[in-house]
PDB file of C-alpha atoms and ligand atoms in Angstrom:
ATOM      1  CA  MET A   1     100.951  90.485 105.766  1.00 52.00           C
ATOM      2  CA  GLN A   2     100.006  89.109 109.194  1.00 63.00           C
ATOM      3  CA  ALA A   3      99.173  85.429 108.514  1.00 59.00           C
ATOM      4  CA  SER A   4      95.625  85.517 109.820  1.00 86.00           C
ATOM      5  CA  LEU A   5      94.657  88.963 108.481  1.00 93.00           C
ATOM      6  CA  ALA A   6      93.275  87.734 105.158  1.00 91.00           C
ATOM      7  CA  THR A   7      91.171  85.138 107.011  1.00 93.00           C
ATOM      8  CA  LEU A   8      89.856  87.739 109.448  1.00 93.00           C
ATOM      9  CA  LEU A   9      89.027  90.238 106.711  1.00 95.00           C
ATOM     10  CA  ALA A  10      87.240  87.598 104.647  1.00 94.00           C
ATOM     11  CA  THR A  11      84.526  87.579 107.338  1.00 92.00           C
ATOM     12  CA  ILE A  12      83.615  91.284 106.888  1.00 96.00           C
ATOM     13  CA  PRO A  13      83.344  92.522 103.293  1.00 95.00           C
ATOM     14  CA  GLU A  14      82.942  96.096 104.581  1.00 97.00           C
ATOM     15  CA  ILE A  15      86.657  96.084 105.455  1.00 97.00           C
ATOM     16  CA  SER A  16      89.250  95.962 102.705  1.00 97.00           C
ATOM     17  CA  LEU A  17      93.016  96.073 102.645  1.00 96.00           C
ATOM     18  CA  CYS A  18      94.918  98.427 100.353  1.00 96.00           C
ATOM     19  CA  SER A  19      98.199 100.301 100.175  1.00 97.00           C
ATOM     20  CA  SER A  20      98.742 103.973 101.007  1.00 98.00           C
ATOM     21  CA  VAL A  21     100.020 104.323  97.430  1.00 97.00           C
ATOM     22  CA  ASP A  22      96.544 103.400  96.109  1.00 95.00           C
ATOM     23  CA  LEU A  23      94.840 106.065  98.230  1.00 96.00           C
ATOM     24  CA  TYR A  24      97.383 108.808  98.692  1.00 96.00           C
ATOM     25  CA  GLY A  25      99.968 108.223  95.955  1.00 93.00           C
ATOM     26  CA  GLY A  26     103.708 108.371  96.523  1.00 88.00           C
ATOM     27  CA  THR A  27     106.393 105.945  95.535  1.00 83.00           C
ATOM     28  CA  GLY A  28     107.680 102.759  97.090  1.00 80.00           C
ATOM     29  CA  PRO A  29     105.648 100.041  98.708  1.00 88.00           C
ATOM     30  CA  GLY A  30     103.772 102.475 100.977  1.00 95.00           C
ATOM     31  CA  LEU A  31     102.008 101.224 104.089  1.00 98.00           C
ATOM     32  CA  PRO A  32      99.106  98.769 104.463  1.00 97.00           C
ATOM     33  CA  LEU A  33      95.771 100.434 105.205  1.00 98.00           C
ATOM     34  CA  LEU A  34      92.310  99.165 106.097  1.00 98.00           C
ATOM     35  CA  GLN A  35      89.340 100.868 104.521  1.00 98.00           C
ATOM     36  CA  ILE A  36      86.199 100.488 106.601  1.00 98.00           C
ATOM     37  CA  GLN A  37      82.919 101.220 104.914  1.00 97.00           C
ATOM     38  CA  GLY A  38      80.166 100.905 107.528  1.00 95.00           C
ATOM     39  CA  GLU A  39      76.458 101.628 107.309  1.00 95.00           C
ATOM     40  CA  SER A  40      76.767 104.837 109.349  1.00 97.00           C
ATOM     41  CA  GLY A  41      80.338 105.922 108.779  1.00 98.00           C
ATOM     42  CA  SER A  42      83.593 105.177 107.020  1.00 98.00           C
ATOM     43  CA  ALA A  43      87.209 105.245 108.123  1.00 98.00           C
ATOM     44  CA  THR A  44      90.739 104.568 106.933  1.00 98.00           C
ATOM     45  CA  LEU A  45      93.273 103.045 109.266  1.00 98.00           C
ATOM     46  CA  ALA A  46      97.017 102.431 108.886  1.00 98.00           C
ATOM     47  CA  LEU A  47      98.245  99.237 110.545  1.00 98.00           C
ATOM     48  CA  GLN A  48     101.466 101.075 111.369  1.00 98.00           C
ATOM     49  CA  GLY A  49     100.651 102.833 114.619  1.00 98.00           C
ATOM     50  CA  ALA A  50      96.974 101.666 114.634  1.00 98.00           C
ATOM     51  CA  HIS A  51      96.700 105.111 113.145  1.00 98.00           C
ATOM     52  CA  LEU A  52      93.304 106.444 112.005  1.00 98.00           C
ATOM     53  CA  LEU A  53      93.700 108.647 108.920  1.00 98.00           C
ATOM     54  CA  SER A  54      90.101 109.424 108.038  1.00 98.00           C
ATOM     55  CA  PHE A  55      86.664 109.292 109.630  1.00 98.00           C
ATOM     56  CA  VAL A  56      83.509 110.449 107.861  1.00 98.00           C
ATOM     57  CA  PRO A  57      80.111 109.903 109.512  1.00 98.00           C
ATOM     58  CA  LYS A  58      77.451 109.050 106.928  1.00 97.00           C
ATOM     59  CA  GLY A  59      76.176 112.230 105.300  1.00 96.00           C
ATOM     60  CA  GLY A  60      78.740 114.274 107.248  1.00 96.00           C
ATOM     61  CA  ARG A  61      82.134 115.800 106.637  1.00 97.00           C
ATOM     62  CA  GLU A  62      85.665 114.507 107.145  1.00 98.00           C
ATOM     63  CA  LEU A  63      86.586 114.982 110.811  1.00 98.00           C
ATOM     64  CA  LEU A  64      90.310 114.235 110.527  1.00 98.00           C
ATOM     65  CA  TRP A  65      93.048 116.224 108.823  1.00 98.00           C
ATOM     66  CA  LEU A  66      95.764 114.374 106.963  1.00 98.00           C
ATOM     67  CA  SER A  67      98.690 116.423 105.724  1.00 98.00           C
ATOM     68  CA  PRO A  68      98.859 116.686 101.940  1.00 96.00           C
ATOM     69  CA  LYS A  69     102.592 116.121 102.477  1.00 96.00           C
ATOM     70  CA  ALA A  70     102.212 113.097 104.759  1.00 97.00           C
ATOM     71  CA  VAL A  71     104.918 110.484 104.257  1.00 96.00           C
ATOM     72  CA  PHE A  72     103.955 106.807 104.344  1.00 97.00           C
ATOM     73  CA  ALA A  73     107.186 105.054 105.221  1.00 96.00           C
ATOM     74  CA  ALA A  74     107.972 102.192 107.572  1.00 97.00           C
ATOM     75  CA  GLY A  75     108.957 103.453 111.012  1.00 97.00           C
ATOM     76  CA  LYS A  76     108.016 107.093 110.364  1.00 97.00           C
ATOM     77  CA  ALA A  77     104.996 108.581 112.140  1.00 97.00           C
ATOM     78  CA  ILE A  78     102.320 109.796 109.727  1.00 98.00           C
ATOM     79  CA  ARG A  79     101.452 113.530 109.892  1.00 98.00           C
ATOM     80  CA  GLY A  80      97.737 113.847 110.581  1.00 98.00           C
ATOM     81  CA  GLY A  81      94.833 111.638 111.653  1.00 98.00           C
ATOM     82  CA  ILE A  82      95.128 110.176 115.166  1.00 99.00           C
ATOM     83  CA  PRO A  83      98.702 109.228 116.073  1.00 98.00           C
ATOM     84  CA  LEU A  84      98.821 107.244 119.329  1.00 98.00           C
ATOM     85  CA  CYS A  85     101.519 108.910 121.403  1.00 98.00           C
ATOM     86  CA  MET A  86     102.666 106.351 123.989  1.00 98.00           C
ATOM     87  CA  PRO A  87     104.040 104.889 126.204  1.00 98.00           C
ATOM     88  CA  TRP A  88     105.238 108.425 126.822  1.00 98.00           C
ATOM     89  CA  PHE A  89     103.993 111.754 125.604  1.00 98.00           C
ATOM     90  CA  GLY A  90     106.488 114.398 124.472  1.00 95.00           C
ATOM     91  CA  ARG A  91     110.143 114.668 123.599  1.00 94.00           C
ATOM     92  CA  ARG A  92     112.970 112.936 125.483  1.00 94.00           C
ATOM     93  CA  PRO A  93     116.016 113.746 123.354  1.00 89.00           C
ATOM     94  CA  GLU A  94     118.389 113.801 126.345  1.00 91.00           C
ATOM     95  CA  GLU A  95     117.668 110.073 126.780  1.00 92.00           C
ATOM     96  CA  GLY A  96     117.914 109.387 123.039  1.00 92.00           C
ATOM     97  CA  LEU A  97     114.267 108.289 122.975  1.00 95.00           C
ATOM     98  CA  PRO A  98     111.832 108.867 120.089  1.00 96.00           C
ATOM     99  CA  ALA A  99     109.374 111.766 120.471  1.00 97.00           C
ATOM    100  CA  HIS A 100     105.938 110.636 121.651  1.00 98.00           C
ATOM    101  CA  GLY A 101     106.986 106.998 122.150  1.00 98.00           C
ATOM    102  CA  PHE A 102     107.205 104.100 119.735  1.00 98.00           C
ATOM    103  CA  ALA A 103     103.570 102.995 119.349  1.00 98.00           C
ATOM    104  CA  ARG A 104     102.846 105.339 116.440  1.00 98.00           C
ATOM    105  CA  SER A 105     105.758 104.018 114.389  1.00 98.00           C
ATOM    106  CA  SER A 106     105.363 100.289 115.192  1.00 98.00           C
ATOM    107  CA  ASN A 107     103.416  97.684 113.262  1.00 98.00           C
ATOM    108  CA  TRP A 108     100.255  96.591 115.035  1.00 98.00           C
ATOM    109  CA  ASP A 109      98.362  93.337 114.367  1.00 97.00           C
ATOM    110  CA  VAL A 110      94.631  93.110 113.779  1.00 97.00           C
ATOM    111  CA  SER A 111      93.254  90.694 116.377  1.00 97.00           C
ATOM    112  CA  GLU A 112      89.474  91.025 115.833  1.00 96.00           C
ATOM    113  CA  VAL A 113      86.987  92.418 113.365  1.00 97.00           C
ATOM    114  CA  GLU A 114      83.272  92.452 114.040  1.00 97.00           C
ATOM    115  CA  MET A 115      80.068  93.813 112.550  1.00 96.00           C
ATOM    116  CA  LEU A 116      77.988  94.918 115.551  1.00 97.00           C
ATOM    117  CA  SER A 117      74.220  94.395 115.653  1.00 96.00           C
ATOM    118  CA  ASN A 118      73.627  98.126 114.912  1.00 96.00           C
ATOM    119  CA  GLY A 119      75.787  97.942 111.758  1.00 96.00           C
ATOM    120  CA  ASP A 120      78.814  99.672 113.338  1.00 98.00           C
ATOM    121  CA  ILE A 121      82.155  98.055 112.592  1.00 98.00           C
ATOM    122  CA  LYS A 122      84.669  97.210 115.261  1.00 98.00           C
ATOM    123  CA  VAL A 123      88.364  96.538 114.661  1.00 98.00           C
ATOM    124  CA  VAL A 124      90.770  95.567 117.431  1.00 98.00           C
ATOM    125  CA  LEU A 125      94.533  95.956 117.000  1.00 98.00           C
ATOM    126  CA  GLU A 126      97.338  94.859 119.287  1.00 98.00           C
ATOM    127  CA  LEU A 127     100.981  95.672 119.812  1.00 98.00           C
ATOM    128  CA  HIS A 128     103.113  93.343 121.930  1.00 98.00           C
ATOM    129  CA  ASP A 129     106.545  93.986 123.380  1.00 98.00           C
ATOM    130  CA  SER A 130     109.619  92.888 121.433  1.00 98.00           C
ATOM    131  CA  ALA A 131     113.375  93.191 121.849  1.00 97.00           C
ATOM    132  CA  ALA A 132     113.137  96.579 120.094  1.00 97.00           C
ATOM    133  CA  THR A 133     110.448  97.934 122.438  1.00 98.00           C
ATOM    134  CA  GLN A 134     112.152  96.464 125.534  1.00 97.00           C
ATOM    135  CA  ALA A 135     115.257  98.503 124.643  1.00 96.00           C
ATOM    136  CA  LEU A 136     113.132 101.683 124.809  1.00 97.00           C
ATOM    137  CA  TRP A 137     110.669 100.791 127.583  1.00 97.00           C
ATOM    138  CA  PRO A 138     111.704  97.749 129.647  1.00 97.00           C
ATOM    139  CA  HIS A 139     108.310  96.147 130.153  1.00 98.00           C
ATOM    140  CA  GLY A 140     106.385  93.207 128.787  1.00 98.00           C
ATOM    141  CA  PHE A 141     103.068  94.587 127.562  1.00 98.00           C
ATOM    142  CA  VAL A 142     100.026  94.300 125.364  1.00 98.00           C
ATOM    143  CA  PHE A 143      98.653  97.557 123.956  1.00 98.00           C
ATOM    144  CA  ARG A 144      95.137  97.025 122.600  1.00 98.00           C
ATOM    145  CA  LEU A 145      93.090  99.544 120.640  1.00 98.00           C
ATOM    146  CA  ALA A 146      89.426  98.809 119.844  1.00 98.00           C
ATOM    147  CA  LEU A 147      87.970 101.167 117.233  1.00 98.00           C
ATOM    148  CA  THR A 148      84.286 101.373 116.478  1.00 98.00           C
ATOM    149  CA  VAL A 149      83.195 103.114 113.319  1.00 98.00           C
ATOM    150  CA  GLY A 150      79.596 104.264 113.137  1.00 98.00           C
ATOM    151  CA  ARG A 151      77.884 107.630 113.329  1.00 97.00           C
ATOM    152  CA  GLU A 152      80.521 108.318 115.943  1.00 98.00           C
ATOM    153  CA  LEU A 153      84.071 107.055 116.126  1.00 98.00           C
ATOM    154  CA  SER A 154      85.121 105.512 119.391  1.00 98.00           C
ATOM    155  CA  LEU A 155      88.546 104.445 120.544  1.00 98.00           C
ATOM    156  CA  ASP A 156      89.049 102.230 123.562  1.00 98.00           C
ATOM    157  CA  LEU A 157      92.690 101.797 124.556  1.00 99.00           C
ATOM    158  CA  SER A 158      94.039  99.322 127.077  1.00 98.00           C
ATOM    159  CA  VAL A 159      97.607  98.949 128.257  1.00 98.00           C
ATOM    160  CA  GLU A 160      98.405  95.744 130.067  1.00 98.00           C
ATOM    161  CA  ASN A 161     101.662  95.615 131.998  1.00 98.00           C
ATOM    162  CA  LEU A 162     102.910  92.026 131.788  1.00 98.00           C
ATOM    163  CA  SER A 163     106.172  92.765 133.542  1.00 96.00           C
ATOM    164  CA  GLY A 164     107.022  92.346 137.217  1.00 97.00           C
ATOM    165  CA  ALA A 165     107.645  96.064 137.763  1.00 97.00           C
ATOM    166  CA  ALA A 166     105.431  99.135 137.699  1.00 98.00           C
ATOM    167  CA  ALA A 167     105.532 100.864 134.281  1.00 98.00           C
ATOM    168  CA  PRO A 168     105.519 104.684 134.020  1.00 98.00           C
ATOM    169  CA  PHE A 169     103.051 105.596 131.298  1.00 98.00           C
ATOM    170  CA  SER A 170     101.689 108.725 129.629  1.00 98.00           C
ATOM    171  CA  HIS A 171      99.853 109.093 126.353  1.00 98.00           C
ATOM    172  CA  ALA A 172      97.634 111.111 124.052  1.00 98.00           C
ATOM    173  CA  PHE A 173      95.265 110.483 121.187  1.00 99.00           C
ATOM    174  CA  HIS A 174      97.043 113.217 119.178  1.00 98.00           C
ATOM    175  CA  THR A 175      94.044 114.021 116.959  1.00 99.00           C
ATOM    176  CA  TYR A 176      94.401 116.415 114.016  1.00 98.00           C
ATOM    177  CA  PHE A 177      90.892 117.805 113.352  1.00 98.00           C
ATOM    178  CA  ALA A 178      90.059 119.170 109.893  1.00 98.00           C
ATOM    179  CA  VAL A 179      88.656 122.715 110.065  1.00 98.00           C
ATOM    180  CA  PRO A 180      87.963 125.219 107.302  1.00 97.00           C
ATOM    181  CA  ASP A 181      90.216 127.834 108.962  1.00 97.00           C
ATOM    182  CA  VAL A 182      91.943 127.462 112.316  1.00 98.00           C
ATOM    183  CA  LYS A 183      91.659 131.219 112.919  1.00 97.00           C
ATOM    184  CA  GLU A 184      87.871 130.869 113.084  1.00 97.00           C
ATOM    185  CA  VAL A 185      87.803 128.017 115.551  1.00 98.00           C
ATOM    186  CA  ALA A 186      86.438 128.327 119.108  1.00 98.00           C
ATOM    187  CA  ILE A 187      86.970 125.438 121.529  1.00 98.00           C
ATOM    188  CA  SER A 188      84.642 125.118 124.513  1.00 98.00           C
ATOM    189  CA  GLY A 189      85.072 122.813 127.503  1.00 98.00           C
ATOM    190  CA  LEU A 190      88.366 124.305 128.717  1.00 98.00           C
ATOM    191  CA  ASP A 191      87.048 127.402 130.521  1.00 98.00           C
ATOM    192  CA  GLY A 192      88.484 127.682 134.043  1.00 98.00           C
ATOM    193  CA  CYS A 193      91.176 125.033 133.453  1.00 98.00           C
ATOM    194  CA  THR A 194      94.853 125.563 134.203  1.00 98.00           C
ATOM    195  CA  TYR A 195      97.196 124.925 131.290  1.00 98.00           C
ATOM    196  CA  ILE A 196     100.936 124.572 130.835  1.00 98.00           C
ATOM    197  CA  ASN A 197     101.850 127.040 128.109  1.00 98.00           C
ATOM    198  CA  SER A 198     104.597 125.131 126.283  1.00 97.00           C
ATOM    199  CA  SER A 199     104.944 127.834 123.643  1.00 97.00           C
ATOM    200  CA  LEU A 200     106.308 130.329 126.222  1.00 97.00           C
ATOM    201  CA  GLU A 201     109.768 130.405 127.811  1.00 97.00           C
ATOM    202  CA  GLY A 202     109.653 128.617 131.170  1.00 98.00           C
ATOM    203  CA  LYS A 203     106.327 126.920 130.283  1.00 98.00           C
ATOM    204  CA  PRO A 204     104.233 128.930 132.776  1.00 98.00           C
ATOM    205  CA  ARG A 205     100.928 127.683 134.143  1.00 98.00           C
ATOM    206  CA  GLN A 206      98.055 129.936 133.108  1.00 98.00           C
ATOM    207  CA  LEU A 207      94.276 129.973 133.428  1.00 98.00           C
ATOM    208  CA  GLN A 208      91.850 129.605 130.512  1.00 98.00           C
ATOM    209  CA  VAL A 209      88.991 132.075 130.516  1.00 98.00           C
ATOM    210  CA  GLY A 210      86.116 131.385 128.118  1.00 98.00           C
ATOM    211  CA  ASP A 211      86.408 129.551 124.806  1.00 98.00           C
ATOM    212  CA  LEU A 212      89.856 129.065 123.297  1.00 98.00           C
ATOM    213  CA  GLN A 213      90.585 130.765 119.993  1.00 98.00           C
ATOM    214  CA  VAL A 214      93.725 129.771 118.150  1.00 98.00           C
ATOM    215  CA  GLN A 215      95.321 132.846 116.577  1.00 97.00           C
ATOM    216  CA  ALA A 216      99.061 132.089 116.726  1.00 97.00           C
ATOM    217  CA  LEU A 217     101.501 129.284 117.571  1.00 98.00           C
ATOM    218  CA  THR A 218      99.677 127.331 120.296  1.00 98.00           C
ATOM    219  CA  ASP A 219     101.066 124.465 122.371  1.00 98.00           C
ATOM    220  CA  ARG A 220      99.134 124.048 125.613  1.00 98.00           C
ATOM    221  CA  VAL A 221      98.509 121.192 127.991  1.00 98.00           C
ATOM    222  CA  TYR A 222      95.205 121.694 129.803  1.00 99.00           C
ATOM    223  CA  LEU A 223      94.916 119.809 133.093  1.00 98.00           C
ATOM    224  CA  ASN A 224      91.891 118.312 134.861  1.00 98.00           C
ATOM    225  CA  VAL A 225      89.609 119.027 131.941  1.00 98.00           C
ATOM    226  CA  PRO A 226      85.904 118.126 131.790  1.00 98.00           C
ATOM    227  CA  ALA A 227      84.950 115.057 129.753  1.00 98.00           C
ATOM    228  CA  GLU A 228      83.763 116.986 126.688  1.00 98.00           C
ATOM    229  CA  GLN A 229      85.130 119.697 124.403  1.00 98.00           C
ATOM    230  CA  ILE A 230      83.418 121.101 121.343  1.00 98.00           C
ATOM    231  CA  ILE A 231      85.335 122.548 118.414  1.00 98.00           C
ATOM    232  CA  LYS A 232      83.098 125.096 116.695  1.00 98.00           C
ATOM    233  CA  HIS A 233      84.236 126.021 113.212  1.00 97.00           C
ATOM    234  CA  GLY A 234      82.903 127.707 110.082  1.00 89.00           C
ATOM    235  CA  ALA A 235      81.262 124.525 108.759  1.00 90.00           C
ATOM    236  CA  GLY A 236      79.787 123.080 111.978  1.00 96.00           C
ATOM    237  CA  GLN A 237      81.200 121.466 115.084  1.00 98.00           C
ATOM    238  CA  ILE A 238      83.077 118.435 116.348  1.00 98.00           C
ATOM    239  CA  LYS A 239      82.391 116.898 119.748  1.00 98.00           C
ATOM    240  CA  VAL A 240      85.295 115.217 121.567  1.00 98.00           C
ATOM    241  CA  SER A 241      84.632 113.120 124.702  1.00 98.00           C
ATOM    242  CA  SER A 242      87.104 111.207 126.809  1.00 98.00           C
ATOM    243  CA  ASP A 243      87.574 109.827 130.294  1.00 98.00           C
ATOM    244  CA  THR A 244      91.189 111.093 130.334  1.00 98.00           C
ATOM    245  CA  HIS A 245      92.328 114.178 132.209  1.00 98.00           C
ATOM    246  CA  CYS A 246      94.410 116.295 129.777  1.00 98.00           C
ATOM    247  CA  ALA A 247      93.564 118.157 126.607  1.00 98.00           C
ATOM    248  CA  ILE A 248      96.540 119.298 124.550  1.00 98.00           C
ATOM    249  CA  VAL A 249      95.894 121.979 121.960  1.00 98.00           C
ATOM    250  CA  TRP A 250      98.523 122.453 119.268  1.00 98.00           C
ATOM    251  CA  ASN A 251      99.009 124.307 116.025  1.00 98.00           C
ATOM    252  CA  PRO A 252     102.558 125.168 114.897  1.00 98.00           C
ATOM    253  CA  TRP A 253     101.408 128.190 112.868  1.00 97.00           C
ATOM    254  CA  GLU A 254     104.265 129.446 110.704  1.00 94.00           C
ATOM    255  CA  GLY A 255     106.541 126.845 112.314  1.00 96.00           C
ATOM    256  CA  ALA A 256     104.806 124.451 109.890  1.00 97.00           C
ATOM    257  CA  ALA A 257     107.246 125.674 107.229  1.00 95.00           C
ATOM    258  CA  LYS A 258     110.043 123.835 109.060  1.00 96.00           C
ATOM    259  CA  MET A 259     108.154 120.536 109.025  1.00 96.00           C
ATOM    260  CA  ALA A 260     108.740 118.817 105.693  1.00 96.00           C
ATOM    261  CA  ASP A 261     105.643 116.620 106.051  1.00 97.00           C
ATOM    262  CA  MET A 262     103.370 119.585 106.826  1.00 96.00           C
ATOM    263  CA  GLY A 263     104.418 122.462 104.605  1.00 90.00           C
ATOM    264  CA  GLN A 264     104.214 126.186 105.104  1.00 88.00           C
ATOM    265  CA  ASP A 265     100.682 126.855 103.870  1.00 88.00           C
ATOM    266  CA  ASN A 266      98.870 123.946 105.442  1.00 95.00           C
ATOM    267  CA  TYR A 267      98.627 124.816 109.150  1.00 97.00           C
ATOM    268  CA  SER A 268      95.343 126.690 108.767  1.00 97.00           C
ATOM    269  CA  GLY A 269      93.435 123.509 107.865  1.00 97.00           C
ATOM    270  CA  PHE A 270      93.650 121.803 111.247  1.00 98.00           C
ATOM    271  CA  VAL A 271      93.719 122.088 114.987  1.00 98.00           C
ATOM    272  CA  CYS A 272      95.087 119.371 117.244  1.00 98.00           C
ATOM    273  CA  LEU A 273      92.923 118.741 120.293  1.00 98.00           C
ATOM    274  CA  GLU A 274      94.486 115.753 121.973  1.00 98.00           C
ATOM    275  CA  ARG A 275      92.993 113.896 124.911  1.00 99.00           C
ATOM    276  CA  GLY A 276      95.148 111.735 127.163  1.00 98.00           C
ATOM    277  CA  ASP A 277      96.891 111.378 130.498  1.00 98.00           C
ATOM    278  CA  ALA A 278     100.273 113.103 130.609  1.00 98.00           C
ATOM    279  CA  PHE A 279     102.283 115.601 132.690  1.00 98.00           C
ATOM    280  CA  ASP A 280     100.469 115.902 136.063  1.00 98.00           C
ATOM    281  CA  HIS A 281      98.192 113.045 134.983  1.00 98.00           C
ATOM    282  CA  ALA A 282     100.859 110.553 133.887  1.00 98.00           C
ATOM    283  CA  VAL A 283     100.256 107.168 135.518  1.00 98.00           C
ATOM    284  CA  SER A 284     102.140 104.169 136.795  1.00 98.00           C
ATOM    285  CA  VAL A 285     100.654 100.880 135.609  1.00 98.00           C
ATOM    286  CA  VAL A 286     101.276  98.377 138.402  1.00 98.00           C
ATOM    287  CA  ALA A 287     102.858  94.997 137.619  1.00 98.00           C
ATOM    288  CA  GLY A 288     100.117  92.861 136.080  1.00 98.00           C
ATOM    289  CA  GLY A 289      97.783  95.881 135.954  1.00 98.00           C
ATOM    290  CA  VAL A 290      95.790  97.477 133.143  1.00 98.00           C
ATOM    291  CA  TYR A 291      95.318 101.144 132.268  1.00 98.00           C
ATOM    292  CA  ARG A 292      92.335 102.095 130.086  1.00 98.00           C
ATOM    293  CA  ALA A 293      91.367 105.242 128.206  1.00 98.00           C
ATOM    294  CA  CYS A 294      88.513 106.014 125.835  1.00 98.00           C
ATOM    295  CA  MET A 295      87.759 108.785 123.395  1.00 99.00           C
ATOM    296  CA  SER A 296      84.854 109.336 121.050  1.00 98.00           C
ATOM    297  CA  LEU A 297      84.370 111.839 118.234  1.00 98.00           C
ATOM    298  CA  SER A 298      81.203 112.971 116.528  1.00 98.00           C
ATOM    299  CA  GLU A 299      79.723 115.924 114.681  1.00 97.00           C
TER     300      GLU A 299
HETATM  301  O1  TA6 B   1     101.127 117.728 121.083  1.00 76.89           O
HETATM  302  C1  TA6 B   1     101.872 118.816 120.826  1.00 76.89           C
HETATM  303  C2  TA6 B   1     103.286 118.412 120.478  1.00 76.89           C
HETATM  304  O2  TA6 B   1     103.876 117.739 121.556  1.00 76.89           O
HETATM  305  C3  TA6 B   1     104.009 119.676 120.059  1.00 76.89           C
HETATM  306  O3  TA6 B   1     104.905 120.138 121.007  1.00 76.89           O
HETATM  307  C4  TA6 B   1     104.563 119.325 118.716  1.00 76.89           C
HETATM  308  O4  TA6 B   1     105.895 119.096 118.703  1.00 76.89           O
HETATM  309  C5  TA6 B   1     103.671 118.195 118.260  1.00 76.89           C
HETATM  310  O5  TA6 B   1     103.285 117.492 119.389  1.00 76.89           O
HETATM  311  C6  TA6 B   1     104.098 117.304 117.112  1.00 76.89           C
HETATM  312  O6  TA6 B   1     105.074 116.384 117.450  1.00 76.89           O
HETATM  313  P1  TA6 B   1     105.675 115.423 116.356  1.00 76.89           P
HETATM  314  O7  TA6 B   1     106.665 114.561 117.086  1.00 76.89           O
HETATM  315  O8  TA6 B   1     104.547 114.629 115.770  1.00 76.89           O
HETATM  316  O9  TA6 B   1     106.322 116.297 115.310  1.00 76.89           O
END
């Protein structure tokens, strides 16, 4: 365990440390998790990847989907919740680089915990460059994620480039939202936006008209989106707000059968609506500069 973690956690009894084996079963040592039990909401967070696995506003329902077949192993991204895809979004197999970057499979440190005056709980995690990250992305950096758990969940990400050269950067909060049935979902806040249709040959650019309904394999990168989307589903709605410019909507449909940590019958329980800056909105973080991105989720 990080040397100072026990000391930090001792200050806030609403946050406790456990293992993924305690909560989700499985064999082996599992991964360390923080359970956050605030006045207005609760959350579970894996230190690997600064990866949120659960968020339940008080009196509400679970907003995040975690695969019943999720694997909790060191260095393997967890299927579900909110993986942080960065410092690049997408696959780069021709360069031998891991899909969606290394942040989601790296161990982050907890740098701050705080009970805010309104009873919300804030946790700040950091990832610093190392020889391993430098081999994949040659920049000194500090990635910092501040999470606030209350009636809404907010994520505030900052990426500080400590190196002497500009750093190309793209990312997404790759959120898996729990829904009763993906076929009954309607997503607003994308009407009139151009999207890259990654599920079609040649990845054409198309135009969204009206709400989005997900009725088949869907893998779309919406560009220049408004700040807010709403996922309407059979049991209510989920509001997603962000100051980023892309919204990526994904469900593998029957392709789920090929993903060992998802399983054939489980794709109908979630929709990914990911906010971030990627593709046309990828950025370059100048030497010594900071990139910031926020997202908040609520019912
Ligand atoms: O965000 C959509 C996507 O890029 C899809 O193309 C799909 O591959 C998905 O992410 C999951 O990627 P992963 O590396 O977690 O299996």
